[in-house]
Structures are given as structure tokens and as C-alpha cells.
mmCIF file of C-alpha atoms in Angstrom:
data_model
loop_
_atom_site.group_PDB
_atom_site.id
_atom_site.type_symbol
_atom_site.label_atom_id
_atom_site.label_comp_id
_atom_site.label_asym_id
_atom_site.label_seq_id
_atom_site.Cartn_x
_atom_site.Cartn_y
_atom_site.Cartn_z
ATOM 1 C CA UNK L 27 71.934 95.597 118.088
ATOM 2 C CA UNK L 28 73.893 98.639 116.917
ATOM 3 C CA UNK L 29 72.303 100.536 119.759
ATOM 4 C CA UNK L 30 73.833 98.219 122.390
ATOM 5 C CA UNK L 31 76.725 100.414 123.316
ATOM 6 C CA UNK L 32 77.737 98.199 126.281
ATOM 7 C CA UNK L 33 79.046 95.701 123.831
ATOM 8 C CA UNK L 34 81.748 98.156 122.990
ATOM 9 C CA UNK L 35 83.451 97.323 126.336
ATOM 10 C CA UNK L 36 84.119 93.827 124.915
ATOM 11 C CA UNK L 37 85.060 94.724 121.267
ATOM 12 C CA UNK L 38 86.417 91.265 120.336
ATOM 13 C CA UNK L 39 83.402 89.445 121.686
ATOM 14 C CA UNK L 40 81.139 92.063 120.056
ATOM 15 C CA UNK L 41 82.670 91.427 116.641
ATOM 16 C CA UNK L 42 82.239 87.665 117.107
ATOM 17 C CA UNK L 43 78.521 88.245 117.978
ATOM 18 C CA UNK L 44 78.005 90.473 114.776
ATOM 19 C CA UNK L 45 79.750 87.964 112.753
ATOM 20 C CA UNK L 46 77.472 85.060 113.903
ATOM 21 C CA UNK L 47 74.440 87.173 113.582
ATOM 22 C CA UNK L 48 75.405 87.951 110.062
ATOM 23 C CA UNK L 49 76.441 84.347 109.174
ATOM 24 C CA UNK L 50 73.157 83.058 110.801
ATOM 25 C CA UNK L 51 71.135 85.409 108.395
ATOM 26 C CA UNK L 52 73.014 84.048 105.360
ATOM 27 C CA UNK L 53 72.674 80.466 106.511
ATOM 28 C CA UNK L 54 68.831 80.979 107.098
ATOM 29 C CA UNK L 55 68.510 82.390 103.515
ATOM 30 C CA UNK L 56 70.393 79.683 101.965
ATOM 31 C CA UNK L 57 68.644 77.002 104.057
ATOM 32 C CA UNK L 58 65.171 77.930 102.726
ATOM 33 C CA UNK L 59 65.716 75.843 99.533
ATOM 34 C CA UNK L 60 66.733 72.481 101.107
ATOM 35 C CA UNK L 61 63.962 72.890 103.879
ATOM 36 C CA UNK L 62 61.350 73.385 101.245
ATOM 37 C CA UNK L 63 62.584 70.474 99.150
ATOM 38 C CA UNK L 64 62.462 68.227 102.146
ATOM 39 C CA UNK L 65 58.922 69.339 103.103
ATOM 40 C CA UNK L 66 56.092 67.334 101.618
ATOM 41 C CA UNK L 67 53.468 69.774 102.756
ATOM 42 C CA UNK L 68 54.453 72.638 100.502
ATOM 43 C CA UNK L 69 52.882 73.052 97.165
ATOM 44 C CA UNK L 70 55.018 72.955 94.146
ATOM 45 C CA UNK L 71 55.006 76.765 93.533
ATOM 46 C CA UNK L 72 56.297 77.289 97.117
ATOM 47 C CA UNK L 73 59.206 74.856 96.644
ATOM 48 C CA UNK L 74 60.152 76.496 93.392
ATOM 49 C CA UNK L 75 59.979 79.991 94.944
ATOM 50 C CA UNK L 76 62.129 78.691 97.907
ATOM 51 C CA UNK L 77 64.809 77.354 95.391
ATOM 52 C CA UNK L 78 64.831 80.583 93.522
ATOM 53 C CA UNK L 79 65.159 82.660 96.582
ATOM 54 C CA UNK L 80 68.119 80.685 97.964
ATOM 55 C CA UNK L 81 69.800 80.605 94.564
ATOM 56 C CA UNK L 82 69.392 84.315 94.283
ATOM 57 C CA UNK L 83 70.866 84.900 97.653
ATOM 58 C CA UNK L 84 73.813 82.626 96.985
ATOM 59 C CA UNK L 85 74.404 84.505 93.654
ATOM 60 C CA UNK L 86 74.303 87.970 95.415
ATOM 61 C CA UNK L 87 76.848 86.875 97.985
ATOM 62 C CA UNK L 88 79.164 85.391 95.499
ATOM 63 C CA UNK L 89 78.894 88.498 93.170
ATOM 64 C CA UNK L 90 79.364 90.878 96.158
ATOM 65 C CA UNK L 91 82.401 88.991 97.291
ATOM 66 C CA UNK L 92 83.937 89.228 93.829
ATOM 67 C CA UNK L 93 83.106 92.890 93.446
ATOM 68 C CA UNK L 94 84.161 94.016 96.911
ATOM 69 C CA UNK L 95 87.441 91.882 97.038
ATOM 70 C CA UNK L 96 88.382 93.008 93.475
ATOM 71 C CA UNK L 97 87.694 96.707 94.228
ATOM 72 C CA UNK L 98 89.527 96.873 97.561
ATOM 73 C CA UNK L 99 92.674 95.146 96.347
ATOM 74 C CA UNK L 100 92.929 97.115 93.209
ATOM 75 C CA UNK L 101 92.473 100.466 94.985
ATOM 76 C CA UNK L 102 94.940 99.495 97.688
ATOM 77 C CA UNK L 103 97.496 98.371 95.158
ATOM 78 C CA UNK L 104 97.228 101.711 93.291
ATOM 79 C CA UNK L 105 97.429 103.640 96.477
ATOM 80 C CA UNK L 106 100.465 101.595 97.694
ATOM 81 C CA UNK L 107 102.110 102.468 94.426
ATOM 82 C CA UNK L 108 101.360 106.136 94.777
ATOM 83 C CA UNK L 109 102.645 106.208 98.289
ATOM 84 C CA UNK L 110 105.881 104.429 97.484
ATOM 85 C CA UNK L 111 106.454 106.923 94.657
ATOM 86 C CA UNK L 112 105.537 110.156 96.649
ATOM 87 C CA UNK L 113 106.592 109.188 100.071
ATOM 88 C CA UNK L 114 109.897 108.816 101.918
ATOM 89 C CA UNK L 115 111.047 106.184 104.224
ATOM 90 C CA UNK L 116 111.414 106.898 107.922
ATOM 91 C CA UNK L 117 113.632 104.491 109.703
ATOM 92 C CA UNK L 118 112.590 105.683 113.257
ATOM 93 C CA UNK L 119 108.932 105.225 112.645
ATOM 94 C CA UNK L 120 109.523 102.040 110.799
ATOM 95 C CA UNK L 121 111.305 100.504 113.956
ATOM 96 C CA UNK L 122 108.272 101.435 116.129
ATOM 97 C CA UNK L 123 105.705 100.158 113.575
ATOM 98 C CA UNK L 124 107.719 96.869 112.801
ATOM 99 C CA UNK L 125 107.220 97.405 109.107
ATOM 100 C CA UNK L 126 107.469 99.875 106.172
ATOM 101 C CA UNK L 127 106.602 103.376 106.945
ATOM 102 C CA UNK L 128 106.126 106.028 104.281
ATOM 103 C CA UNK L 129 105.926 109.799 104.946
ATOM 104 C CA UNK L 130 103.951 112.138 102.735
ATOM 105 C CA UNK L 131 104.730 115.786 102.567
ATOM 106 C CA UNK L 132 101.499 117.078 103.702
ATOM 107 C CA UNK L 133 100.834 119.666 106.633
ATOM 108 C CA UNK L 134 97.654 117.903 107.920
ATOM 109 C CA UNK L 135 98.402 115.408 110.656
ATOM 110 C CA UNK L 136 97.229 112.089 109.336
ATOM 111 C CA UNK L 137 98.221 108.460 110.020
ATOM 112 C CA UNK L 138 96.724 105.211 108.386
ATOM 113 C CA UNK L 139 97.799 101.847 107.083
ATOM 114 C CA UNK L 140 97.326 100.092 103.885
ATOM 115 C CA UNK L 141 96.582 96.284 104.848
ATOM 116 C CA UNK L 142 97.695 93.373 102.663
ATOM 117 C CA UNK L 143 100.703 91.256 102.276
ATOM 118 C CA UNK L 144 102.693 94.370 101.288
ATOM 119 C CA UNK L 145 101.313 96.501 103.892
ATOM 120 C CA UNK L 146 102.333 100.183 104.582
ATOM 121 C CA UNK L 147 101.938 102.579 107.346
ATOM 122 C CA UNK L 148 101.579 106.028 106.064
ATOM 123 C CA UNK L 149 102.256 109.273 107.973
ATOM 124 C CA UNK L 150 102.211 112.883 106.959
ATOM 125 C CA UNK L 151 104.940 115.318 107.795
ATOM 126 C CA UNK L 152 102.240 117.280 109.708
ATOM 127 C CA UNK L 153 101.778 114.092 111.996
ATOM 128 C CA UNK L 154 105.474 113.909 112.656
ATOM 129 C CA UNK L 155 105.498 117.603 113.686
ATOM 130 C CA UNK L 156 102.405 117.343 115.831
ATOM 131 C CA UNK L 157 103.004 114.263 117.808
ATOM 132 C CA UNK L 158 105.599 113.789 120.419
ATOM 133 C CA UNK L 159 107.366 110.564 120.929
ATOM 134 C CA UNK L 160 104.778 108.879 123.260
ATOM 135 C CA UNK L 161 101.874 109.825 121.053
ATOM 136 C CA UNK L 162 103.677 108.704 117.950
ATOM 137 C CA UNK L 163 104.292 105.370 119.643
ATOM 138 C CA UNK L 164 100.636 105.086 120.402
ATOM 139 C CA UNK L 165 99.631 105.701 116.818
ATOM 140 C CA UNK L 166 102.017 103.261 115.339
ATOM 141 C CA UNK L 167 100.982 100.645 117.853
ATOM 142 C CA UNK L 168 97.277 101.284 116.780
ATOM 143 C CA UNK L 169 98.219 100.793 113.146
ATOM 144 C CA UNK L 170 100.345 97.804 113.867
ATOM 145 C CA UNK L 171 97.488 96.194 115.660
ATOM 146 C CA UNK L 172 95.227 96.653 112.614
ATOM 147 C CA UNK L 173 97.852 95.049 110.437
ATOM 148 C CA UNK L 174 98.650 92.057 112.602
ATOM 149 C CA UNK L 175 95.016 91.131 113.384
ATOM 150 C CA UNK L 176 94.052 91.629 109.672
ATOM 151 C CA UNK L 177 91.181 93.855 110.637
ATOM 152 C CA UNK L 178 90.782 94.618 106.960
ATOM 153 C CA UNK L 179 89.450 91.039 106.399
ATOM 154 C CA UNK L 180 86.924 91.486 109.212
ATOM 155 C CA UNK L 181 85.689 94.604 107.530
ATOM 156 C CA UNK L 182 85.681 93.113 104.055
ATOM 157 C CA UNK L 183 83.554 90.207 105.352
ATOM 158 C CA UNK L 184 80.846 92.694 106.570
ATOM 159 C CA UNK L 185 81.186 94.879 103.476
ATOM 160 C CA UNK L 186 80.398 91.763 101.353
ATOM 161 C CA UNK L 187 77.355 90.983 103.267
ATOM 162 C CA UNK L 188 76.234 94.630 103.373
ATOM 163 C CA UNK L 189 76.489 94.874 99.529
ATOM 164 C CA UNK L 190 74.740 91.392 99.200
ATOM 165 C CA UNK L 191 71.669 92.551 100.929
ATOM 166 C CA UNK L 192 69.148 94.527 98.871
ATOM 167 C CA UNK L 193 69.690 98.252 99.304
ATOM 168 C CA UNK L 194 66.481 98.879 101.308
ATOM 169 C CA UNK L 195 67.365 96.152 103.840
ATOM 170 C CA UNK L 196 70.936 97.297 104.468
ATOM 171 C CA UNK L 197 71.877 98.369 108.037
ATOM 172 C CA UNK L 198 74.226 101.190 107.856
ATOM 173 C CA UNK L 199 74.325 101.566 111.593
ATOM 174 C CA UNK L 200 75.415 97.944 112.014
ATOM 175 C CA UNK L 201 78.351 98.549 109.455
ATOM 176 C CA UNK L 202 79.322 101.748 111.253
ATOM 177 C CA UNK L 203 79.243 99.990 114.665
ATOM 178 C CA UNK L 204 81.623 97.165 113.300
ATOM 179 C CA UNK L 205 84.061 99.818 112.001
ATOM 180 C CA UNK L 206 83.986 101.424 115.413
ATOM 181 C CA UNK L 207 84.520 98.002 117.156
ATOM 182 C CA UNK L 208 87.523 97.411 114.900
ATOM 183 C CA UNK L 209 88.999 100.740 115.948
ATOM 184 C CA UNK L 210 88.351 100.103 119.659
ATOM 185 C CA UNK L 211 90.101 96.790 119.274
ATOM 186 C CA UNK L 212 93.260 98.615 117.953
ATOM 187 C CA UNK L 213 92.844 101.256 120.653
ATOM 188 C CA UNK L 214 93.159 98.615 123.349
ATOM 189 C CA UNK L 215 96.384 97.304 121.815
ATOM 190 C CA UNK L 216 97.809 100.794 121.655
ATOM 191 C CA UNK L 217 96.779 101.496 125.264
ATOM 192 C CA UNK L 218 98.693 98.414 126.412
ATOM 193 C CA UNK L 219 101.737 99.865 124.639
ATOM 194 C CA UNK L 220 101.609 103.609 125.324
ATOM 195 C CA UNK L 221 98.965 104.172 127.853
ATOM 196 C CA UNK L 222 95.452 105.865 127.595
ATOM 197 C CA UNK L 223 96.697 109.449 127.794
ATOM 198 C CA UNK L 224 99.083 109.610 124.855
ATOM 199 C CA UNK L 225 96.637 107.765 122.777
ATOM 200 C CA UNK L 226 93.827 110.227 123.696
ATOM 201 C CA UNK L 227 96.009 113.173 122.868
ATOM 202 C CA UNK L 228 96.936 111.545 119.469
ATOM 203 C CA UNK L 229 93.234 111.158 118.605
ATOM 204 C CA UNK L 230 92.641 114.787 119.238
ATOM 205 C CA UNK L 231 95.769 115.767 117.226
ATOM 206 C CA UNK L 232 94.830 113.714 114.275
ATOM 207 C CA UNK L 233 91.007 114.505 114.410
ATOM 208 C CA UNK L 234 91.218 116.734 111.372
ATOM 209 C CA UNK L 235 92.916 114.163 109.107
ATOM 210 C CA UNK L 236 91.349 111.827 106.658
ATOM 211 C CA UNK L 237 92.342 108.635 104.634
ATOM 212 C CA UNK L 238 91.259 106.505 101.785
ATOM 213 C CA UNK L 239 88.185 104.504 102.299
ATOM 214 C CA UNK L 240 90.245 101.310 101.757
ATOM 215 C CA UNK L 241 92.762 102.133 104.466
ATOM 216 C CA UNK L 242 92.509 101.801 108.202
ATOM 217 C CA UNK L 243 93.288 104.897 110.199
ATOM 218 C CA UNK L 244 93.652 106.157 113.804
ATOM 219 C CA UNK L 245 90.754 108.501 113.015
ATOM 220 C CA UNK L 246 88.000 107.303 110.736
ATOM 221 C CA UNK L 247 86.461 110.328 109.115
ATOM 222 C CA UNK L 248 83.202 108.486 108.144
ATOM 223 C CA UNK L 249 82.633 107.609 111.754
ATOM 224 C CA UNK L 250 83.401 111.086 112.879
ATOM 225 C CA UNK L 251 80.655 112.341 110.718
ATOM 226 C CA UNK L 252 78.168 109.867 111.906
ATOM 227 C CA UNK L 253 74.724 111.334 112.774
ATOM 228 C CA UNK L 254 74.846 109.734 116.308
ATOM 229 C CA UNK L 255 77.884 111.718 117.280
ATOM 230 C CA UNK L 256 81.461 111.559 117.067
ATOM 231 C CA UNK L 257 83.016 108.132 117.109
ATOM 232 C CA UNK L 258 86.348 109.624 118.246
ATOM 233 C CA UNK L 259 84.671 111.027 121.318
ATOM 234 C CA UNK L 260 83.227 107.491 122.044
ATOM 235 C CA UNK L 261 86.586 105.857 121.577
ATOM 236 C CA UNK L 262 88.238 108.369 124.102
ATOM 237 C CA UNK L 263 85.525 107.465 126.602
ATOM 238 C CA UNK L 264 86.243 103.807 126.224
ATOM 239 C CA UNK L 265 89.904 104.337 126.852
ATOM 240 C CA UNK L 266 89.222 104.672 130.374
ATOM 241 C CA UNK L 267 87.031 101.600 130.608
ATOM 242 C CA UNK L 268 88.604 98.486 132.339
ATOM 243 C CA UNK L 269 88.729 95.242 130.429
ATOM 244 C CA UNK L 270 85.484 93.590 130.526
ATOM 245 C CA UNK L 271 84.691 90.809 133.198
ATOM 246 C CA UNK L 272 85.308 87.270 131.914
ATOM 247 C CA UNK L 273 81.693 86.481 132.717
ATOM 248 C CA UNK L 274 80.458 89.061 130.174
ATOM 249 C CA UNK L 275 82.828 87.751 127.560
ATOM 250 C CA UNK L 276 81.594 84.234 128.185
ATOM 251 C CA UNK L 277 77.967 85.226 127.959
ATOM 252 C CA UNK L 278 78.532 87.118 124.769
ATOM 253 C CA UNK L 279 80.551 84.213 123.161
ATOM 254 C CA UNK L 280 77.707 81.818 124.244
ATOM 255 C CA UNK L 281 75.075 84.005 122.750
ATOM 256 C CA UNK L 282 76.957 84.045 119.441
ATOM 257 C CA UNK L 283 77.214 80.279 119.181
ATOM 258 C CA UNK L 284 73.433 80.010 120.048
ATOM 259 C CA UNK L 285 72.600 82.498 117.272
ATOM 260 C CA UNK L 286 74.746 80.728 114.754
ATOM 261 C CA UNK L 287 73.615 77.327 115.602
ATOM 262 C CA UNK L 288 69.932 78.081 115.641
ATOM 263 C CA UNK L 289 69.401 77.979 111.720
ATOM 264 C CA UNK L 290 71.688 75.124 111.369
ATOM 265 C CA UNK L 291 69.591 73.048 113.960
ATOM 266 C CA UNK L 292 66.310 74.025 112.322
ATOM 267 C CA UNK L 293 67.613 72.991 109.072
ATOM 268 C CA UNK L 294 68.808 69.671 110.386
ATOM 269 C CA UNK L 295 65.304 69.045 111.977
ATOM 270 C CA UNK L 296 63.657 69.922 108.666
ATOM 271 C CA UNK L 297 65.845 67.573 106.682
ATOM 272 C CA UNK L 298 65.459 64.783 109.349
#
């Protein structure tokens, strides 16, 4: 599914599809045990194996959720404290961002946000010098979209499932695609505020910057280094794409519902 680049034209619906596909996999894994118990045709050893499999999957999901959530919140808290200690307040940028903005004394143009209840938008002095007013407005609108939509929780959900799956079965391409879709969503919000041209120019200006893995930035360095090519280039191409047709959105959402409902219906039939 990561190769279906046409889904990027409808990033919200594509994320819903990815979430439903992931949840369907988890539900299917957890449903093995009750389905086996309800079946009278399976030998005892097969029922025990199904119970062990489902219990192991549940334990992996819970443990991954604890590990990922604890790590992300701890690292963001430490980074926020560091930014507050080293950065300065910028009232002009704060008014555009609709929240706290800290400026770090660094020449490389960089912009990112630290999500959470005490969120921060972080800029470098290099970014303020490199970006004219319209491009700065586009960047801050992008970060504001991340914070308002809580894209960090979406990425955390996928990070938990990614870590819960055995390493040999992990789909790195799928996780990279989800990250790209989140950035495209924020790009759409910034495009509505500042237009596609200022945002595209800002993406180029910030292409050399980086940010912590626990933050959300205008330019994602991990994506830019993807073997399939530059995610920044893909995002710039998508800036000129019109909004998807409502029919496409409807088909994608209907597909997501069918995918998620399938293991639930099969389990209900097995138990019935």
C-alpha cells in the first residue's frame, strides 16, 4: 500500500485507511484466541497455541505502547526544558503561530514544533533571517496545523504498532508513508493560509535543517534521506495538486470501513 502514491492526494482519508488496516491486523491477531476457543473442530494443542499467540500479541502491543509513550514524553519534556532555557521569546512569530515560539541562536534555518499540552514552536535565528514574511507565515501555519490536529498522536499510534510487530515483519516503508501523509496534511493547511508558492520556497530554504526525532518539522530529515527519493520534492509536487474529488474520498473511507469490519464480522460469525 505504501506504493500507492495516488493516495497522497487525499492525505486525511489515506491516514484513515492506514489506521484501519493497522487496527484490522491487530484485531485479527487478538481474535485468533476466542475464535479457536469457540471452534469445536480444532485439537486441544491448536487451541492452546491460539491462546498463546493472542496473549503474546496483546502483551507486545501493551508493552510497546508503554515504551513508546514513556520515551516520547520524556524526551519531549527534556527538549522543551532545554529550548526554554536556551531560546528567546519572539512575540511577532508567536502571534502568527498562535502559541509560544522560542528562537535558538543557530545559523542553520530550522523550524519545528514540540507537541503536547505545553507545546512549543521552535525557530532558529537562521530561519528568521532566511524567510521573508510570507514564507515565515507559511511555516508557522504548517506547525500550527501539526499542533492543532495532534499529529503527534497519530504518529505515536503507528510507532506503537510498528514496535509491537516482530522486527522481521516491520514495514518501514509504511511508517515513512504515514509520516509523509502527516506532513502533506500540514502543508494543505499552510497552503490555505499563505498559498503554495511561499510554502514551496520555505521548504527549499529549510531543506538543510534538522530537528529531534520526537518533534514535528516543516522538513523531515528522515524522509529526505529515504531511498525512494526526496519527500520534500514529493510534497512540493503535491502543493500544486487540487483537492481530491469527493467521490475519491468517499471510496477511500468506505474501503477503510470494510477493512476494519472484516475481522470483526469474521469473529462474530465464528463465535455465533
